[in-house]
Coordinates of C-alpha atoms in Angstrom, one line a residue:
T302 CA 5.3 -4.7 10.7
P303 CA 6.9 -2.0 12.9
G304 CA 5.0 -3.0 16.0
N305 CA 6.3 -6.6 15.9
F306 CA 10.0 -6.1 15.8
E307 CA 12.6 -4.0 17.7
I308 CA 16.1 -3.1 16.4
T309 CA 18.7 -3.9 19.0
D310 CA 21.9 -3.0 17.2
K311 CA 23.3 -1.4 14.1
D312 CA 26.7 -1.1 12.4
G313 CA 28.7 2.0 11.5
M314 CA 26.8 2.2 8.2
H315 CA 23.5 2.3 9.9
N316 CA 22.6 -1.2 8.7
I317 CA 20.7 -3.4 11.1
S318 CA 23.0 -5.9 12.9
G319 CA 20.6 -6.9 15.7
I320 CA 16.9 -7.4 15.8
T321 CA 14.2 -9.1 17.8
F322 CA 11.0 -10.3 16.2
Q323 CA 7.8 -10.8 18.2
D324 CA 5.1 -13.5 17.5
R325 CA 2.0 -14.0 19.6
Y326 CA -1.0 -16.3 19.8
Q327 CA -3.8 -17.1 22.3
S328 CA -4.6 -20.6 23.6
G329 CA -7.4 -20.8 26.2
D330 CA -6.9 -18.1 28.8
N331 CA -3.2 -17.7 28.2
W332 CA -1.2 -15.6 25.8
Y333 CA 2.1 -17.0 24.4
T334 CA 4.8 -14.7 23.1
K335 CA 8.0 -15.7 21.2
L336 CA 10.9 -13.3 20.9
E337 CA 13.3 -14.3 18.1
H338 CA 16.6 -12.5 18.4
H339 CA 19.0 -12.3 15.4
K340 CA 22.6 -11.0 15.7
F341 CA 26.2 -11.7 14.6
Q342 CA 28.2 -13.2 17.4
K343 CA 32.0 -14.0 17.6
M344 CA 33.0 -17.3 19.2
K345 CA 36.2 -19.3 19.5
V346 CA 35.9 -22.8 18.2
R347 CA 38.2 -25.7 17.5
Y348 CA 37.5 -27.9 14.5
P349 CA 38.2 -31.7 14.6
D350 CA 41.1 -31.4 12.1
S351 CA 42.8 -28.6 14.1
E352 CA 44.3 -28.3 17.5
E353 CA 44.0 -24.5 17.8
Y354 CA 41.0 -22.4 18.5
Q355 CA 39.8 -20.0 15.8
E356 CA 37.6 -17.0 16.1
V357 CA 34.5 -17.4 14.0
T358 CA 31.6 -15.0 13.5
F359 CA 28.3 -16.9 13.6
Y360 CA 24.8 -15.7 12.7
N361 CA 23.1 -16.3 16.0
I362 CA 19.3 -16.9 16.4
Q363 CA 17.8 -17.3 19.9
N364 CA 14.2 -18.1 20.7
R365 CA 12.7 -17.2 24.1
V366 CA 9.0 -17.9 25.0
F367 CA 6.8 -16.3 27.6
I368 CA 3.3 -17.0 28.9
S369 CA 0.8 -14.5 30.4
S370 CA -2.8 -14.4 31.3
N371 CA -3.0 -10.8 30.0
E372 CA -2.7 -9.8 26.4
G373 CA -0.7 -6.7 27.1
E374 CA 1.9 -8.4 29.3
L375 CA 5.0 -10.4 28.4
G376 CA 4.6 -12.6 31.4
K377 CA 6.9 -15.3 32.7
S378 CA 9.4 -17.5 30.8
C379 CA 8.3 -20.9 29.7
T380 CA 9.8 -23.6 27.4
L381 CA 9.3 -24.0 23.7
G382 CA 7.8 -27.5 24.3
E383 CA 4.8 -25.9 26.0
T384 CA 3.9 -23.9 22.8
K385 CA 3.1 -24.4 19.2
W386 CA 6.8 -23.6 18.5
S387 CA 8.0 -26.9 20.0
N388 CA 9.7 -27.8 16.7
L389 CA 12.1 -24.9 17.0
Q390 CA 15.5 -24.8 18.8
E391 CA 16.3 -22.4 21.6
E392 CA 19.5 -21.3 19.9
V393 CA 21.4 -21.9 16.6
N394 CA 24.6 -20.6 15.1
I395 CA 24.8 -20.4 11.3
T396 CA 27.8 -20.0 9.0
K397 CA 28.5 -20.8 5.4
K398 CA 29.5 -24.4 4.7
N399 CA 33.1 -23.4 4.5
G400 CA 32.9 -21.7 7.9
D401 CA 32.8 -18.1 6.6
C402 CA 30.4 -15.5 8.0
L403 CA 27.1 -14.9 6.2
N404 CA 27.0 -11.9 4.0
G405 CA 24.0 -10.3 5.6
M406 CA 21.1 -10.7 8.0
L407 CA 18.4 -13.2 7.3
F408 CA 15.5 -10.8 6.6
G409 CA 14.7 -7.9 4.4
V410 CA 13.5 -4.5 5.6
F411 CA 11.6 -2.0 3.5
R412 CA 12.6 1.6 4.3
V413 CA 10.6 4.5 2.9
P414 CA 13.3 6.6 1.1
S415 CA 12.9 9.7 3.3
A416 CA 15.2 11.2 5.9
N417 CA 14.4 10.3 9.5
K418 CA 14.2 13.7 11.2
I419 CA 12.9 12.3 14.5
D420 CA 15.8 9.9 15.1
V421 CA 18.8 10.6 12.8
N422 CA 20.6 7.5 14.1
S423 CA 17.8 5.1 13.3
P424 CA 18.3 2.7 10.4
L425 CA 14.6 3.0 9.5
G426 CA 13.0 5.7 7.4
M427 CA 10.0 7.8 8.0
S428 CA 6.4 7.3 6.8
I429 CA 5.7 8.9 3.4
F430 CA 3.3 11.3 5.0
S431 CA 5.6 12.3 7.9
S432 CA 6.3 15.8 6.6
A433 CA 2.6 16.6 5.9
I434 CA 1.0 16.0 9.3
E435 CA 0.0 19.6 9.8
E436 CA -1.2 19.9 6.2
M437 CA -3.3 16.8 6.6
K438 CA -5.0 18.2 9.7
D439 CA -5.8 21.4 7.6
L440 CA -7.2 19.2 4.8
D441 CA -9.4 17.4 7.4
V442 CA -10.7 20.8 8.4
C443 CA -11.5 21.8 4.8
Y444 CA -13.3 18.6 4.1
S445 CA -15.1 18.5 7.4
R446 CA -16.5 22.0 6.9
K447 CA -17.7 21.0 3.4
A448 CA -19.5 17.9 4.9
Y449 CA -20.9 20.0 7.7
E450 CA -22.3 22.5 5.3
I451 CA -23.9 19.8 3.1
Y452 CA -25.4 18.1 6.2
H453 CA -27.1 21.4 7.3
S454 CA -28.1 22.5 3.8
K455 CA -31.6 21.0 3.7
K456 CA -34.5 23.2 2.8
I457 CA -36.4 24.7 5.8
V458 CA -40.0 26.0 5.7
F459 CA -41.3 28.4 8.4
M460 CA -45.0 28.2 8.7
D461 CA -47.5 29.7 11.2
D462 CA -48.7 26.9 13.4
R463 CA -52.3 28.0 12.9
L464 CA -52.0 27.0 9.2
T465 CA -51.4 23.4 10.1
M466 CA -54.3 22.9 12.5
L467 CA -57.3 20.8 11.6
P468 CA -60.9 21.9 12.6
A469 CA -61.6 21.2 16.3
T470 CA -63.6 18.2 17.3
M471 CA -65.4 17.0 20.4
N472 CA -64.2 13.9 22.4
E473 CA -66.4 11.4 24.3
K474 CA -66.4 13.7 27.3
G475 CA -67.7 16.6 25.3
E476 CA -64.4 18.4 25.5
R477 CA -63.1 20.4 22.5
V478 CA -59.9 18.9 21.0
Q479 CA -57.6 20.7 18.7
R480 CA -55.7 18.5 16.2
S481 CA -52.7 19.4 13.9
I482 CA -51.2 17.9 10.7
K483 CA -48.1 15.8 10.9
L484 CA -45.4 17.8 9.1
P485 CA -42.2 16.8 7.3
S486 CA -39.0 17.4 9.2
Y487 CA -38.0 20.4 7.2
V488 CA -41.2 22.4 8.2
K489 CA -40.9 24.4 11.4
N490 CA -44.0 25.8 13.2
V491 CA -43.7 29.4 14.3
S492 CA -46.1 32.0 15.6
G493 CA -46.7 34.8 13.1
S494 CA -48.6 38.1 13.3
D495 CA -50.7 37.1 10.3
A496 CA -51.9 33.5 10.4
E497 CA -53.1 33.7 6.8
N498 CA -49.9 35.0 5.2
Y499 CA -46.9 33.9 7.3
Y500 CA -45.0 31.3 5.2
Q501 CA -41.3 31.5 4.4
E502 CA -38.9 29.1 2.7
V503 CA -35.1 29.0 3.3
N504 CA -32.8 27.3 0.8
P505 CA -29.2 27.5 2.0
Q506 CA -26.7 28.2 -0.8
L507 CA -23.8 25.8 -0.9
N508 CA -20.4 27.2 -1.6
V509 CA -19.4 24.1 -3.6
D510 CA -16.8 25.8 -5.9
E511 CA -15.1 27.6 -3.0
R512 CA -15.0 24.5 -0.8
I513 CA -13.5 22.3 -3.6
K514 CA -11.0 25.0 -4.4
D515 CA -9.9 25.0 -0.7
I516 CA -9.7 21.2 -0.6
N517 CA -7.6 21.0 -3.8
N518 CA -5.3 23.8 -2.6
Q519 CA -4.7 21.8 0.6
L520 CA -4.3 18.5 -1.3
S521 CA -1.6 20.2 -3.4
F522 CA 0.3 21.1 -0.2
V523 CA -0.1 17.6 1.2
G524 CA 1.0 15.9 -2.1
Y525 CA 4.0 18.1 -2.4
K526 CA 5.1 17.5 1.2
C527 CA 4.7 13.7 0.5
G528 CA 7.0 13.9 -2.5
Y529 CA 4.5 14.1 -5.4
S530 CA 4.2 16.7 -8.0
E531 CA 2.2 19.8 -7.2
G532 CA -1.5 19.3 -8.1
Y533 CA -1.1 15.5 -8.4
F534 CA -4.0 14.9 -6.1
V535 CA -7.4 16.6 -6.8
F536 CA -10.9 16.3 -5.3
D537 CA -12.4 15.9 -8.8
S538 CA -11.2 13.3 -11.3
K539 CA -8.8 14.4 -13.9
T540 CA -10.2 14.7 -17.4
G541 CA -8.6 14.6 -20.8
M542 CA -5.8 12.5 -22.3
V543 CA -2.1 13.3 -21.8
T544 CA 0.9 11.8 -23.5
A545 CA 3.8 10.1 -21.8
T546 CA 6.0 13.1 -22.6
Q547 CA 3.5 15.4 -20.8
V548 CA 3.4 13.1 -17.8
E549 CA 7.1 13.0 -17.6
S550 CA 7.3 16.8 -17.8
D551 CA 4.5 17.7 -15.5
D552 CA 5.0 14.9 -12.9
R553 CA 8.8 14.7 -12.7
R554 CA 8.7 14.9 -8.9
T555 CA 6.2 12.1 -8.7
I556 CA 8.2 9.9 -11.1
Q557 CA 11.4 10.5 -9.0
L558 CA 9.4 9.5 -5.8
I559 CA 8.2 6.3 -7.5
K560 CA 11.8 5.5 -8.6
D561 CA 13.1 6.0 -5.1
I562 CA 10.5 3.7 -3.6
R563 CA 11.2 1.1 -6.2
D564 CA 14.9 1.2 -5.4
A565 CA 14.2 0.9 -1.7
L566 CA 11.9 -2.1 -2.4
Q567 CA 14.6 -3.7 -4.5
V568 CA 17.1 -3.4 -1.7
C569 CA 14.6 -5.0 0.7
L570 CA 13.8 -7.9 -1.7
N571 CA 17.6 -8.5 -2.4
D572 CA 18.1 -9.0 1.4
L573 CA 15.0 -11.3 1.5
Y574 CA 16.2 -13.4 -1.4
Y575 CA 19.6 -13.8 0.3
A576 CA 17.9 -15.0 3.5
Q577 CA 15.8 -17.5 1.4
S578 CA 18.9 -18.7 -0.3
V579 CA 20.7 -19.4 3.0
F580 CA 17.7 -21.4 4.4
A581 CA 17.4 -23.3 1.1
D582 CA 21.0 -24.4 1.4
L583 CA 20.6 -25.2 5.1
Y584 CA 17.6 -27.5 4.6
D585 CA 18.6 -28.8 1.1
L586 CA 15.5 -27.2 -0.4
A587 CA 17.3 -26.2 -3.7
P588 CA 20.6 -26.9 -5.3
V589 CA 23.5 -24.8 -3.9
G590 CA 24.6 -22.1 -6.2
D591 CA 24.5 -18.5 -7.2
Y592 CA 21.3 -16.8 -8.2
E593 CA 20.5 -13.5 -9.9
P594 CA 17.4 -11.5 -9.0
S595 CA 15.4 -10.2 -11.9
Y596 CA 13.1 -7.1 -11.6
S597 CA 10.6 -5.8 -14.2
F598 CA 8.9 -2.8 -12.7
G599 CA 8.0 -1.4 -16.1
D600 CA 8.1 2.1 -17.4
I601 CA 6.4 4.6 -15.1
T602 CA 5.0 6.6 -18.1
Y603 CA 4.1 3.4 -20.1
N604 CA 0.9 3.5 -22.2
Y605 CA -0.4 0.1 -23.3
E606 CA -2.4 1.3 -26.3
E607 CA 0.4 3.5 -27.6
D608 CA 2.8 0.6 -27.3
K609 CA 0.5 -1.8 -29.0
Q610 CA 0.0 0.5 -32.0
M611 CA 3.7 1.1 -32.2
W612 CA 4.5 -2.6 -32.3
W613 CA 1.9 -3.2 -35.0
K614 CA 3.6 -0.5 -37.1
Y615 CA 6.8 -2.4 -36.7
V616 CA 5.1 -5.7 -37.8
T617 CA 3.6 -4.1 -40.9
A618 CA 6.9 -2.5 -41.7
G619 CA 8.6 -5.9 -41.5
K620 CA 10.9 -4.9 -38.7
V621 CA 9.4 -7.3 -36.1
P622 CA 8.0 -10.8 -36.7
A623 CA 4.2 -11.0 -36.2
W624 CA 4.5 -13.9 -33.7
K625 CA 6.3 -11.6 -31.2
Y626 CA 3.4 -9.2 -31.4
F627 CA 0.9 -12.0 -30.7
V628 CA 2.9 -13.2 -27.6
K629 CA 3.2 -9.7 -26.2
F630 CA -0.3 -8.4 -26.8
E631 CA -2.6 -11.3 -27.5
K632 CA -1.3 -13.5 -24.6
M633 CA -0.4 -16.4 -26.8
S634 CA 2.3 -18.9 -26.2
E635 CA 5.4 -18.7 -28.5
D636 CA 4.4 -22.0 -30.2
E637 CA 0.8 -20.8 -30.8
A638 CA 2.0 -17.4 -32.1
K639 CA 4.6 -19.0 -34.5
A640 CA 1.9 -21.4 -35.8
M641 CA -0.5 -18.5 -36.5
Q642 CA 2.2 -16.6 -38.3
A643 CA 3.1 -19.6 -40.4
E644 CA -0.6 -20.1 -41.3
L645 CA -0.9 -16.4 -42.3
E646 CA 2.2 -16.7 -44.5
E647 CA 0.8 -19.8 -46.2
K648 CA -2.5 -18.0 -47.0
E649 CA -0.5 -15.0 -48.4
K650 CA 1.5 -17.3 -50.7
A651 CA -1.6 -19.1 -51.9
Q652 CA -3.3 -15.8 -52.7
Q653 CA -0.2 -14.5 -54.6
G654 CA -0.1 -17.8 -56.6
L655 CA -3.7 -17.2 -57.9
F656 CA -2.5 -14.2 -59.8
E657 CA 0.8 -15.5 -61.1
E658 CA 1.2 -15.8 -64.9
E659 CA 1.6 -19.3 -66.3

């Protein structure tokens, strides 16, 4: 997460080329912090079969550990052997097996696909709500006023205090004692000019429609500033059914935002898969070789029931074998689905044979 890493270098294309990851844990009264620094580093090396030095670009990883008695301080340096990271090396240099430089850094970073207006030179994006800070404050005001109004909307009854008094009694000392009735919280005693007639109820009128209208208006601003279609977020639930065509037409801005975020996530995962592939090769965790990532995000406007009905029409029209329908929508294995289709076909042949002429 952003609080646990710091970018230390970037290349001309604004790609991260240096980064430090932070990891912490507490043991007893001490806090241990590991800073793991990643970077590309050029070094001159001489291989056993050569007499000349060659310049090689390594992927360099350095681990530094610190100990402190305070959680908020880095503290003083200590050795890896004093910590739970004792199985790690202080520094390693990694290349491909043929000595070539790695194709990328050994991590993936998810960047929200929005322009960084605070630091244009940063390789990181902005939060999805960064352009709607002021609108979100206004939304908070709208909702808070609605909540405040509801909180203070309880019924109030003003009643002359003499109407709530019980007949006076005498105590053990012969003194006259006046008692009153315990009233609900919404009843307030007042002194009126006419003790027999002073009674008034106050029922505050809630401006529900106006408040919700204000909230939805502000939600529309917030959603639009965050990249969604206007009116995408509402205080009340949406009602009615819409077709995929309507969704694509009405929510085109939302669909574009989802696509941009998916593309950014795919870039992040591609980098992550490459890092995993390098580690798998280094530690012989998998056979060395090329790989191809496969993504299946699905259609943004996809409707399951519409798709199911359409596939069944294909089956009844003879354009798609029934077993494919069973696999896709009935969660059967391919063998189970083919066996069911074969059984159905046998029953159909048997039924047809009953009516064949001899």
